[in-house]
Coordinates of C-alpha atoms in Angstrom, one line a residue:
X593 CA -52.4 65.2 2.5
X594 CA -55.7 63.4 3.0
X595 CA -56.2 59.9 1.6
X596 CA -59.4 58.6 0.2
X597 CA -60.3 55.0 -0.6
X598 CA -62.5 55.1 -3.7
X599 CA -65.5 52.8 -3.4
X600 CA -67.8 54.2 -6.1
X601 CA -67.6 54.2 -9.9
X602 CA -69.3 57.6 -10.0
X603 CA -66.3 59.9 -10.5
X604 CA -68.3 63.0 -9.8
X605 CA -68.1 62.1 -6.1
X606 CA -64.4 61.7 -6.1
X607 CA -62.4 64.3 -4.2
X608 CA -60.4 66.7 -6.4
X609 CA -57.5 67.0 -3.9
X610 CA -55.7 64.5 -1.7
X611 CA -54.5 61.0 -2.6
X612 CA -57.1 58.7 -4.2
X613 CA -56.5 55.0 -3.3
X614 CA -57.7 52.1 -5.5
X615 CA -57.4 48.5 -4.5
X616 CA -56.3 45.9 -7.1
X617 CA -57.2 48.2 -10.0
X618 CA -60.9 48.3 -9.0
X619 CA -62.5 51.5 -10.5
X620 CA -59.0 52.8 -11.5
X621 CA -59.5 55.5 -14.2
X622 CA -57.8 55.3 -17.5
X623 CA -56.3 57.8 -18.2
X624 CA -55.5 58.7 -14.6
X625 CA -56.7 62.4 -14.8
X626 CA -56.0 65.0 -12.1
X627 CA -54.8 64.4 -8.6
X628 CA -52.5 61.9 -7.0
X629 CA -53.6 58.3 -7.6
X630 CA -52.3 55.1 -6.0
X631 CA -53.3 51.6 -7.0
X632 CA -52.7 49.2 -4.1
X633 CA -52.0 45.7 -5.3
X634 CA -53.3 43.5 -2.5
X635 CA -52.1 40.1 -3.6
X636 CA -51.4 37.7 -0.7
X637 CA -48.6 35.2 -1.0
X638 CA -49.4 31.5 -1.2
X639 CA -48.7 31.1 2.5
X640 CA -50.9 34.1 3.4
X641 CA -53.7 32.7 1.2
X642 CA -53.5 29.4 3.1
X643 CA -53.7 31.2 6.4
X644 CA -56.7 33.1 5.3
X645 CA -58.3 30.0 3.8
X646 CA -57.9 28.1 7.2
X647 CA -59.2 31.1 9.1
X648 CA -62.4 31.4 7.0
X649 CA -63.1 27.7 7.5
X650 CA -62.8 28.2 11.3
X651 CA -65.0 31.2 11.1
X652 CA -67.6 29.3 9.1
X653 CA -67.8 26.4 11.6
X654 CA -68.2 28.8 14.5
X655 CA -70.7 30.9 12.7
X656 CA -72.8 27.9 11.6
X657 CA -73.0 26.7 15.2
X658 CA -74.2 30.2 16.2
X659 CA -76.5 30.5 13.2
X660 CA -78.2 27.2 14.1
X661 CA -79.2 28.6 17.5
X662 CA -80.2 32.0 16.0
X663 CA -82.4 30.5 13.3
X664 CA -84.1 28.0 15.7
X665 CA -84.7 30.9 18.1
X666 CA -86.1 33.2 15.4
X667 CA -88.4 30.5 14.0
X668 CA -89.2 28.8 17.3
X669 CA -88.0 25.4 16.0
X670 CA -85.5 22.8 17.1
X671 CA -83.9 21.8 13.8
X672 CA -80.5 20.1 13.6
X673 CA -77.3 21.8 12.5
X674 CA -77.3 19.8 9.3
X675 CA -80.8 21.0 8.6
X676 CA -79.7 24.6 8.7
X677 CA -76.4 23.9 6.9
X678 CA -78.2 22.4 3.9
X679 CA -80.3 25.7 3.7
X680 CA -77.8 28.4 4.5
X681 CA -74.4 26.8 3.9
X682 CA -73.7 27.9 0.4
X683 CA -74.7 31.5 1.2
X684 CA -72.7 31.6 4.4
X685 CA -69.5 30.3 2.9
X686 CA -69.7 32.8 0.1
X687 CA -70.5 35.7 2.4
X688 CA -67.6 34.9 4.8
X689 CA -65.1 34.6 2.0
X690 CA -66.4 37.9 0.4
X691 CA -66.2 39.7 3.7
X692 CA -62.7 38.3 4.5
X693 CA -61.3 39.4 1.1
X694 CA -62.6 42.9 1.5
X695 CA -61.6 43.1 5.2
X696 CA -58.0 42.3 4.2
X697 CA -58.1 45.1 1.7
X698 CA -59.5 47.6 4.2
X699 CA -57.0 46.5 6.9
X700 CA -54.1 47.1 4.4
X701 CA -55.4 50.6 3.6
X702 CA -55.9 51.5 7.3
X703 CA -52.3 50.3 8.1
X704 CA -51.0 52.8 5.6
X705 CA -53.1 55.7 7.0
X706 CA -55.6 55.2 9.8
X707 CA -57.3 58.4 8.8
X708 CA -58.1 57.3 5.3
X709 CA -61.7 58.1 4.4
X710 CA -63.9 56.1 2.2
X711 CA -65.7 57.6 -0.8
X712 CA -69.1 56.2 -1.8
X713 CA -72.0 57.6 -3.7
X714 CA -75.1 58.7 -1.8
X715 CA -77.2 56.0 -3.3
X716 CA -75.9 53.0 -1.4
X717 CA -78.1 49.9 -1.2
X718 CA -81.2 50.8 0.7
X719 CA -81.2 47.2 2.1
X720 CA -78.2 44.9 2.2
X721 CA -80.5 41.8 2.6
X722 CA -81.3 40.1 -0.7
X723 CA -84.6 38.2 -1.1
X724 CA -82.9 34.9 -2.0
X725 CA -79.6 33.1 -2.5
X726 CA -79.8 33.9 -6.3
X727 CA -80.3 37.6 -5.5
X728 CA -77.2 37.5 -3.2
X729 CA -75.1 35.8 -5.9
X730 CA -76.2 38.6 -8.4
X731 CA -75.4 41.3 -5.8
X732 CA -71.8 40.1 -5.6
X733 CA -71.2 41.3 -9.1
X734 CA -72.5 44.8 -8.7
X735 CA -70.7 48.0 -7.9
X736 CA -73.3 49.2 -5.4
X737 CA -73.1 46.0 -3.3
X738 CA -69.3 46.2 -3.2
X739 CA -69.4 49.9 -2.2
X740 CA -71.9 49.1 0.6
X741 CA -69.8 46.2 1.9
X742 CA -66.6 48.3 1.9
X743 CA -68.5 51.1 3.7
X744 CA -69.8 48.7 6.3
X745 CA -66.3 47.2 6.9
X746 CA -64.7 50.6 7.2
X747 CA -67.2 51.5 9.9
X748 CA -66.6 48.3 11.8
X749 CA -62.8 48.3 11.7
X750 CA -62.7 52.0 12.6
X751 CA -64.9 51.3 15.7
X752 CA -67.8 53.4 14.5
X753 CA -70.5 50.7 14.5
X754 CA -72.2 49.8 17.8
X755 CA -74.6 46.8 17.8
X756 CA -76.5 44.7 20.3
X757 CA -76.1 41.0 20.3
X758 CA -78.8 38.6 19.2
X759 CA -80.4 37.0 22.3
X760 CA -80.5 33.3 21.6
X761 CA -82.7 30.7 23.2
X762 CA -80.9 27.3 23.1
X763 CA -83.3 24.5 22.3
X764 CA -83.0 20.8 22.7
X765 CA -82.7 19.2 19.3
X766 CA -85.4 16.6 19.0
X767 CA -84.9 14.2 16.1
X768 CA -88.1 13.9 14.0
X769 CA -89.5 10.4 13.4
X770 CA -87.8 8.5 10.6
X771 CA -90.2 7.4 7.8
X772 CA -90.6 3.7 7.4
X773 CA -91.9 4.1 3.9
X774 CA -90.1 6.1 1.3
X775 CA -91.1 7.4 -2.2
X776 CA -88.9 6.9 -5.3
X777 CA -85.6 8.7 -5.6
X778 CA -85.9 12.3 -6.6
X779 CA -83.6 13.4 -9.5
X780 CA -83.0 17.0 -10.6
X781 CA -80.2 18.9 -12.4
X782 CA -78.0 15.7 -12.4
X783 CA -75.4 17.0 -14.9
X784 CA -76.2 13.9 -17.0
X785 CA -77.1 14.2 -20.7
X786 CA -80.9 14.3 -20.8
X787 CA -81.4 10.8 -22.4
X788 CA -79.2 9.3 -19.7
X789 CA -81.1 11.1 -17.0
X790 CA -84.3 9.6 -18.3
X791 CA -82.7 6.1 -18.4
X792 CA -81.6 6.5 -14.8
X793 CA -85.1 7.7 -13.7
X794 CA -86.8 4.7 -15.4
X795 CA -84.4 2.3 -13.7
X796 CA -85.2 3.9 -10.4
X797 CA -89.0 4.0 -11.0
X798 CA -88.8 7.8 -10.8
X799 CA -89.0 10.8 -13.1
X800 CA -86.4 13.6 -13.7
X801 CA -87.7 16.9 -12.2
X802 CA -86.9 20.0 -14.3
X803 CA -85.6 22.9 -12.3
X804 CA -88.9 24.8 -12.0
X805 CA -88.2 27.1 -9.1
X806 CA -90.6 28.3 -6.4
X807 CA -89.9 32.0 -6.1
X808 CA -89.4 33.2 -2.5
X809 CA -92.0 35.7 -1.3
X810 CA -91.1 39.4 -1.4
X811 CA -90.9 40.5 2.3
X812 CA -89.9 43.5 4.2
X813 CA -86.9 43.5 6.4
X814 CA -87.2 42.9 10.1
X815 CA -84.8 45.8 10.9
X816 CA -84.7 45.1 14.6
X817 CA -83.2 41.7 13.9
X818 CA -81.1 42.8 11.0
X819 CA -79.3 45.3 13.1
X820 CA -78.2 42.7 15.7
X821 CA -74.9 40.9 15.6
X822 CA -73.7 37.4 16.2
X823 CA -71.4 36.4 19.0
X824 CA -68.5 34.3 17.7
X825 CA -64.8 34.6 18.5
X826 CA -62.0 33.1 16.5
X827 CA -58.6 34.0 18.0
X828 CA -59.7 37.6 18.2
X829 CA -59.9 37.8 14.4
X830 CA -61.0 41.1 13.0
X831 CA -62.6 39.2 10.1
X832 CA -64.7 37.3 12.6
X833 CA -65.8 40.7 14.1
X834 CA -66.8 41.8 10.6
X835 CA -68.8 38.6 10.1
X836 CA -70.5 39.0 13.5
X837 CA -71.6 42.5 12.5
X838 CA -72.8 41.8 9.0
X839 CA -74.1 38.2 8.8
X840 CA -77.7 39.0 9.8
X841 CA -77.6 42.2 7.8
X842 CA -76.8 40.4 4.6
X843 CA -78.8 37.2 5.1
X844 CA -81.4 36.5 2.4
X845 CA -85.0 37.0 3.4
X846 CA -85.8 33.4 2.4
X847 CA -84.0 32.3 5.6
X848 CA -85.7 34.9 7.9
X849 CA -88.7 37.0 7.1
X850 CA -89.9 34.8 4.1
X851 CA -89.0 31.4 5.5
X852 CA -92.4 30.3 6.8
X853 CA -94.3 31.5 3.7
X854 CA -91.8 29.7 1.5
X855 CA -92.0 26.5 3.6
X856 CA -95.8 26.6 3.1
X857 CA -95.5 26.9 -0.7
X858 CA -93.0 24.0 -0.7
X859 CA -95.4 21.8 1.1
X860 CA -97.9 22.2 -1.7
X861 CA -95.4 21.8 -4.7
X862 CA -92.9 19.2 -3.6
X863 CA -93.5 15.5 -2.7
X864 CA -94.8 15.0 0.8
X865 CA -93.4 11.5 1.2
X866 CA -89.6 11.4 1.7
X867 CA -87.8 10.0 -1.3
X868 CA -85.4 7.2 -0.6
X869 CA -82.6 9.4 -2.0
X870 CA -82.4 12.9 -3.5
X871 CA -79.8 13.3 -6.3
X872 CA -78.6 16.5 -7.8
X873 CA -75.3 17.9 -9.1
X874 CA -75.9 21.7 -8.7
X875 CA -79.5 22.6 -7.9
X876 CA -78.5 23.2 -4.3
X877 CA -76.2 26.0 -5.4
X878 CA -79.0 28.4 -6.4
X879 CA -82.5 27.2 -5.3
X880 CA -83.6 28.1 -1.8
X881 CA -86.9 26.2 -2.0
X882 CA -85.2 23.0 -3.1
X883 CA -82.7 23.3 -0.2
X884 CA -85.4 23.8 2.4
X885 CA -87.3 20.8 1.0
X886 CA -84.1 18.7 1.1
X887 CA -83.5 19.7 4.7
X888 CA -87.1 18.7 5.6
X889 CA -86.8 15.4 3.9
X890 CA -83.3 14.5 5.3
X891 CA -84.7 15.1 8.8
X892 CA -87.2 12.4 8.0
X893 CA -84.7 9.9 6.7
X894 CA -84.1 10.7 3.0
X895 CA -80.5 10.4 1.8
X896 CA -78.9 13.4 0.1
X897 CA -76.6 12.4 -2.8
X898 CA -74.6 15.1 -4.5
X899 CA -72.2 14.9 -7.5
X900 CA -69.2 16.8 -8.7
X901 CA -70.3 19.4 -11.3
X902 CA -67.1 20.7 -12.9
X903 CA -63.4 21.1 -12.7
X904 CA -61.4 22.5 -9.7
X905 CA -62.9 19.8 -7.5
X906 CA -60.3 17.5 -5.9
X907 CA -57.3 19.3 -7.4
X908 CA -57.2 22.9 -6.1
X909 CA -55.2 23.6 -3.0
X910 CA -58.1 25.8 -1.9
X911 CA -61.2 23.8 -2.2
X912 CA -64.1 25.9 -3.5
X913 CA -67.1 26.8 -1.2
X914 CA -69.1 24.3 -3.3
X915 CA -66.8 21.4 -2.7
X916 CA -66.5 22.0 1.0
X917 CA -70.3 22.5 1.4
X918 CA -71.1 19.4 -0.6
X919 CA -68.7 17.2 1.3
X920 CA -70.2 18.5 4.6
X921 CA -73.9 17.9 3.8
X922 CA -74.0 14.9 1.4
X923 CA -74.7 11.4 2.6
X924 CA -72.9 10.3 -0.5
X925 CA -70.7 12.4 -2.9
X926 CA -70.0 11.2 -6.4
X927 CA -66.7 12.5 -7.7
X928 CA -65.0 12.2 -11.1
X929 CA -62.4 9.8 -9.6
X930 CA -60.8 11.3 -6.5
X931 CA -61.6 10.8 -2.9
X932 CA -60.9 12.9 0.2
X933 CA -63.7 11.9 2.6
X934 CA -65.6 8.7 3.7
X935 CA -68.7 10.1 1.9
X936 CA -66.8 10.1 -1.5
X937 CA -67.6 7.5 -4.2
X938 CA -65.3 7.4 -7.2
X939 CA -67.8 7.9 -10.1
X940 CA -67.2 9.4 -13.5
X941 CA -67.5 12.6 -15.6
X942 CA -71.3 12.8 -15.6
X943 CA -71.5 15.1 -18.6
X944 CA -69.7 12.5 -20.7
X945 CA -72.0 9.5 -19.8
X946 CA -72.4 7.5 -22.9
X947 CA -70.1 9.7 -25.0
X948 CA -67.5 7.7 -27.0
X949 CA -64.0 9.2 -26.8
X950 CA -62.6 10.7 -30.0
X951 CA -59.9 8.6 -31.7
X952 CA -58.8 11.1 -34.4
X953 CA -58.7 14.9 -34.6
X954 CA -61.4 16.0 -37.0
X955 CA -61.0 19.8 -36.9
X956 CA -58.5 22.5 -37.9
X957 CA -58.8 25.0 -35.0
X958 CA -56.8 25.7 -31.9
X959 CA -59.7 26.6 -29.5
X960 CA -58.4 28.8 -26.7
X961 CA -60.9 28.7 -23.7
X962 CA -61.0 31.6 -21.2
X963 CA -62.7 31.9 -17.8
X964 CA -64.3 34.6 -15.7
X965 CA -62.1 37.3 -14.3
X966 CA -63.3 39.4 -11.4
X967 CA -62.9 43.1 -10.7
X968 CA -64.5 42.5 -7.3
X969 CA -63.2 39.0 -6.3
X970 CA -65.3 37.0 -3.9
X971 CA -62.1 35.5 -2.4
X972 CA -58.4 35.9 -2.8
X973 CA -57.7 32.2 -3.1
X974 CA -60.4 31.2 -5.7
X975 CA -61.2 33.9 -8.2
X976 CA -59.1 35.0 -11.1
X977 CA -58.5 38.7 -10.4
X978 CA -58.9 41.1 -13.3
X979 CA -55.7 42.8 -12.1
X980 CA -53.8 39.5 -12.0
X981 CA -51.7 37.9 -14.7
X982 CA -54.2 35.3 -16.0
X983 CA -55.2 37.1 -19.2
X984 CA -51.7 38.4 -20.0
X985 CA -50.4 34.9 -19.5
X986 CA -52.9 33.5 -22.1
X987 CA -52.3 36.4 -24.5
X988 CA -48.5 35.8 -24.4
X989 CA -49.2 32.2 -25.5
X990 CA -51.3 33.3 -28.4
X991 CA -48.8 36.0 -29.5
X992 CA -46.0 33.4 -29.5
X993 CA -47.8 31.0 -31.8
X994 CA -46.6 30.5 -35.3
X995 CA -48.5 32.1 -38.2
X996 CA -50.1 28.8 -39.3
X997 CA -51.4 28.1 -35.8
X998 CA -52.5 31.7 -35.0
X999 CA -54.4 31.9 -38.3
X1000 CA -56.5 28.9 -37.1
X1001 CA -56.9 30.0 -33.5
X1002 CA -60.5 30.6 -32.2
X1003 CA -60.8 32.4 -28.9
X1004 CA -63.7 31.0 -26.8
X1005 CA -64.6 33.8 -24.4
X1006 CA -66.6 32.9 -21.2
X1007 CA -70.3 33.7 -21.8
X1008 CA -70.4 35.7 -18.5
X1009 CA -67.2 37.6 -19.2
X1010 CA -68.8 41.1 -18.9
X1011 CA -70.7 40.3 -15.6
X1012 CA -67.7 40.2 -13.3
X1013 CA -65.0 42.4 -14.9
X1014 CA -64.3 44.5 -17.9
X1015 CA -65.5 42.9 -21.1
X1016 CA -62.9 40.4 -22.3
X1017 CA -63.8 40.7 -26.0
X1018 CA -62.6 44.4 -26.0
X1019 CA -59.4 43.4 -24.1
X1020 CA -58.5 40.6 -26.5
X1021 CA -59.2 42.9 -29.6
X1022 CA -56.6 45.2 -28.2
X1023 CA -54.1 42.5 -27.4
X1024 CA -54.6 40.1 -30.3
X1025 CA -56.7 41.9 -32.9
X1026 CA -56.4 39.3 -35.6
X1027 CA -57.6 36.3 -33.5
X1028 CA -61.1 35.1 -34.2
X1029 CA -63.5 35.3 -31.3
X1030 CA -66.5 33.2 -30.1
X1031 CA -68.7 35.1 -27.6
X1032 CA -69.6 32.0 -25.6
X1033 CA -73.3 32.1 -26.4
X1034 CA -73.4 28.7 -28.2
X1035 CA -72.8 25.5 -26.3
X1036 CA -69.1 24.6 -26.1
X1037 CA -69.9 21.2 -27.6
X1038 CA -70.7 22.8 -30.9
X1039 CA -67.1 24.0 -31.3
X1040 CA -65.6 20.6 -30.6
X1041 CA -66.1 19.1 -34.1
X1042 CA -63.9 21.9 -35.5
X1043 CA -61.3 21.6 -32.8
X1044 CA -57.9 20.2 -33.6
X1045 CA -56.5 21.1 -30.2
X1046 CA -57.9 22.7 -27.0
X1047 CA -55.9 25.2 -24.9
X1048 CA -57.0 26.2 -21.4
X1049 CA -55.3 28.1 -18.6
X1050 CA -57.6 27.8 -15.7
X1051 CA -58.5 24.9 -13.3
X1052 CA -62.0 24.5 -14.6
X1053 CA -64.3 22.1 -16.3
X1054 CA -62.8 22.3 -19.7
X1055 CA -59.8 19.9 -19.5
X1056 CA -61.3 17.1 -17.5
X1057 CA -64.2 16.9 -20.0
X1058 CA -62.0 17.2 -23.1
X1059 CA -59.4 14.8 -21.9
X1060 CA -62.1 12.3 -20.9
X1061 CA -63.6 12.7 -24.4
X1062 CA -60.3 12.0 -26.0
X1063 CA -59.9 15.5 -27.5
X1064 CA -56.2 16.7 -27.7
X1065 CA -55.7 19.3 -24.9
X1066 CA -53.0 21.6 -23.6
X1067 CA -53.1 23.0 -20.1
X1068 CA -51.0 26.0 -19.1
X1069 CA -50.9 28.1 -15.9
X1070 CA -48.5 29.2 -13.1
X1071 CA -49.0 29.1 -9.4
X1072 CA -49.9 32.8 -9.0
X1073 CA -53.4 32.0 -10.2
X1074 CA -53.7 28.2 -9.8
X1075 CA -52.4 26.3 -6.8
X1076 CA -52.6 22.5 -6.7
X1077 CA -53.0 20.2 -3.8
X1078 CA -49.8 18.4 -2.9
X1079 CA -51.5 15.0 -3.6
X1080 CA -52.3 16.2 -7.1
X1081 CA -48.8 17.3 -8.1
X1082 CA -47.5 13.9 -9.3
X1083 CA -50.5 13.6 -11.7
X1084 CA -49.7 17.0 -13.3
X1085 CA -46.0 16.2 -13.3
X1086 CA -46.8 13.2 -15.6
X1087 CA -48.9 15.5 -17.8
X1088 CA -46.0 17.9 -17.9
X1089 CA -43.6 15.3 -19.0
X1090 CA -45.9 14.3 -21.8
X1091 CA -46.4 17.9 -23.0
X1092 CA -50.0 18.2 -21.8
X1093 CA -49.3 20.6 -19.0
X1094 CA -47.0 23.7 -19.0
X1095 CA -46.0 26.2 -16.4
X1096 CA -44.9 29.1 -18.7
X1097 CA -46.4 30.8 -21.8
X1098 CA -43.2 30.2 -23.7
X1099 CA -43.2 26.5 -23.0
X1100 CA -46.9 26.1 -24.0
X1101 CA -46.5 28.1 -27.3
X1102 CA -43.3 26.4 -28.3
X1103 CA -44.9 22.9 -27.7
X1104 CA -48.1 23.8 -29.7
X1105 CA -45.9 25.0 -32.6
X1106 CA -43.9 21.8 -32.5
X1107 CA -46.9 19.4 -32.6
X1108 CA -49.3 21.4 -34.8
X1109 CA -48.6 19.4 -38.0
X1110 CA -49.1 16.0 -36.1
X1111 CA -51.3 16.6 -33.1
X1112 CA -52.8 13.1 -33.4
X1113 CA -49.3 11.5 -33.4
X1114 CA -48.5 13.2 -30.1
X1115 CA -51.9 12.6 -28.5
X1116 CA -51.8 8.9 -29.2
X1117 CA -48.2 8.3 -28.4
X1118 CA -47.5 5.8 -25.6
X1119 CA -46.1 8.5 -23.2
X1120 CA -49.1 10.7 -23.7
X1121 CA -51.6 7.8 -23.4
X1122 CA -50.0 6.8 -20.1
X1123 CA -50.1 10.4 -18.7
X1124 CA -53.7 10.7 -19.9
X1125 CA -54.7 7.5 -18.1
X1126 CA -52.9 8.7 -15.0
X1127 CA -55.0 11.8 -15.0
X1128 CA -58.4 10.2 -16.0
X1129 CA -58.1 7.5 -13.4
X1130 CA -58.2 10.1 -10.6
X1131 CA -59.9 13.2 -12.1
X1132 CA -61.9 12.2 -15.2
X1133 CA -63.0 8.6 -15.0
X1134 CA -65.3 6.8 -17.3
X1135 CA -67.3 3.7 -16.6
X1136 CA -68.7 1.1 -19.0
X1137 CA -72.3 1.3 -17.7
X1138 CA -72.9 4.7 -16.1
X1139 CA -76.7 4.1 -15.5
X1140 CA -76.1 0.8 -13.7
X1141 CA -73.3 2.5 -11.7
X1142 CA -75.6 5.5 -10.6
X1143 CA -78.6 3.3 -9.8
X1144 CA -76.4 1.3 -7.4
X1145 CA -74.9 4.5 -6.0
X1146 CA -78.4 5.8 -5.1
X1147 CA -79.3 2.7 -3.2
X1148 CA -79.1 2.8 0.6

């Protein structure tokens, strides 16, 4: 019987006979309907995730070397590797991990039956190349992009795609002259509260620059270039072969066809004199024009200072693409207390600058904070898969709460919950219909005055910020969806011993029930205070004078 891998949500194109294969529940119909259906659960073990993580890092380094020569050839320039990494690094890391995850799925399917056919709708993307980094990030969430990628990977791994290799012209890298006079530091999207950002700017003789983006030009694809492949080899890896074939095809126009026009627009809108330092926390993650300008200025001597902008950093066994990129391109990297590189400076939780920690619980609610889940995960080792046990884990905690706690429970659903997976509000109404919901549209800070206790089950921004702010917090997860770095385990062990951290739903629910009538007594007990300090010293620091600290950190 023929097998078909379903890569389109349009069921009218699905075969009526044969075995229909779905990966990790993606597009799986409910109810199943006619025909034989198999849902393949592609969930690598921790050791396999580590191998894939290490492999994608090797592929990235090799691809970046290749990409530096390719882009210099295409644009007839001789820019440094760091120049191009500042510009393309975020996109390239995300692309490689997205391709690796999907290549693993396709390889698993083809091992079962090499003759498996892929089913896609006729209206695949007319062009796989987005105009910008932001467009690429939006594409990752769409059914059509995922279907196109799977289709491309099937062709490559089945040997049906033939491509010529990009002909590179190696160029001598000539360092541009370093400026002797610098302008004031440039601040943008610093993650600081706005009044503190203004105070820092005044101290530096600068101004905060609001994130007014220059939109890349709309350009047509250079199809001759797009159809070429790169030439990297990483231990004969099939994933490397996929990256070779698709990197230029999926590269944003802002790095190829639209680059020169965008560079001209930047020269008219951004400062021409190199700033002494350029400081941001997250603008580099979405703004192509900003990144190109930063690359130009660092070539002329500006120092690039980046700052941690959320949780996960410094704690996850699998460092995010953002953490790895930032550590690679920053001249100085401000963390919330940890250090893993000579460029790291132990700073503080920027969002909490000037915020006085809470001393007593003022609210009545247990606020349960959820995160994104992904039906098309970007990577096996970072995203919370919709088909995983993250949401059931949280639901089990809520279901095990006592009546007095559950009646005061407020579910804070991630504001983007319906962008990356099935809507969570619907899921939670089925699982826990009596629990009140917040749709995530209002700032999280507005819920904190009413919070007696915070519960979170993902390695994100919530608990470093709330613990730093002195708000009673419970963390609960298991290793299937959060894996910690070995050097972090002792900190979480101290949190576990104090009741802050739990590894099972039963443990978390039982503990919440036991302290509900005296949350403040538990939170301010000597054992909990010691565990909190152990955590904040490394992952959620505060400093007495944050503006003076940052002004010094931006001096070179």
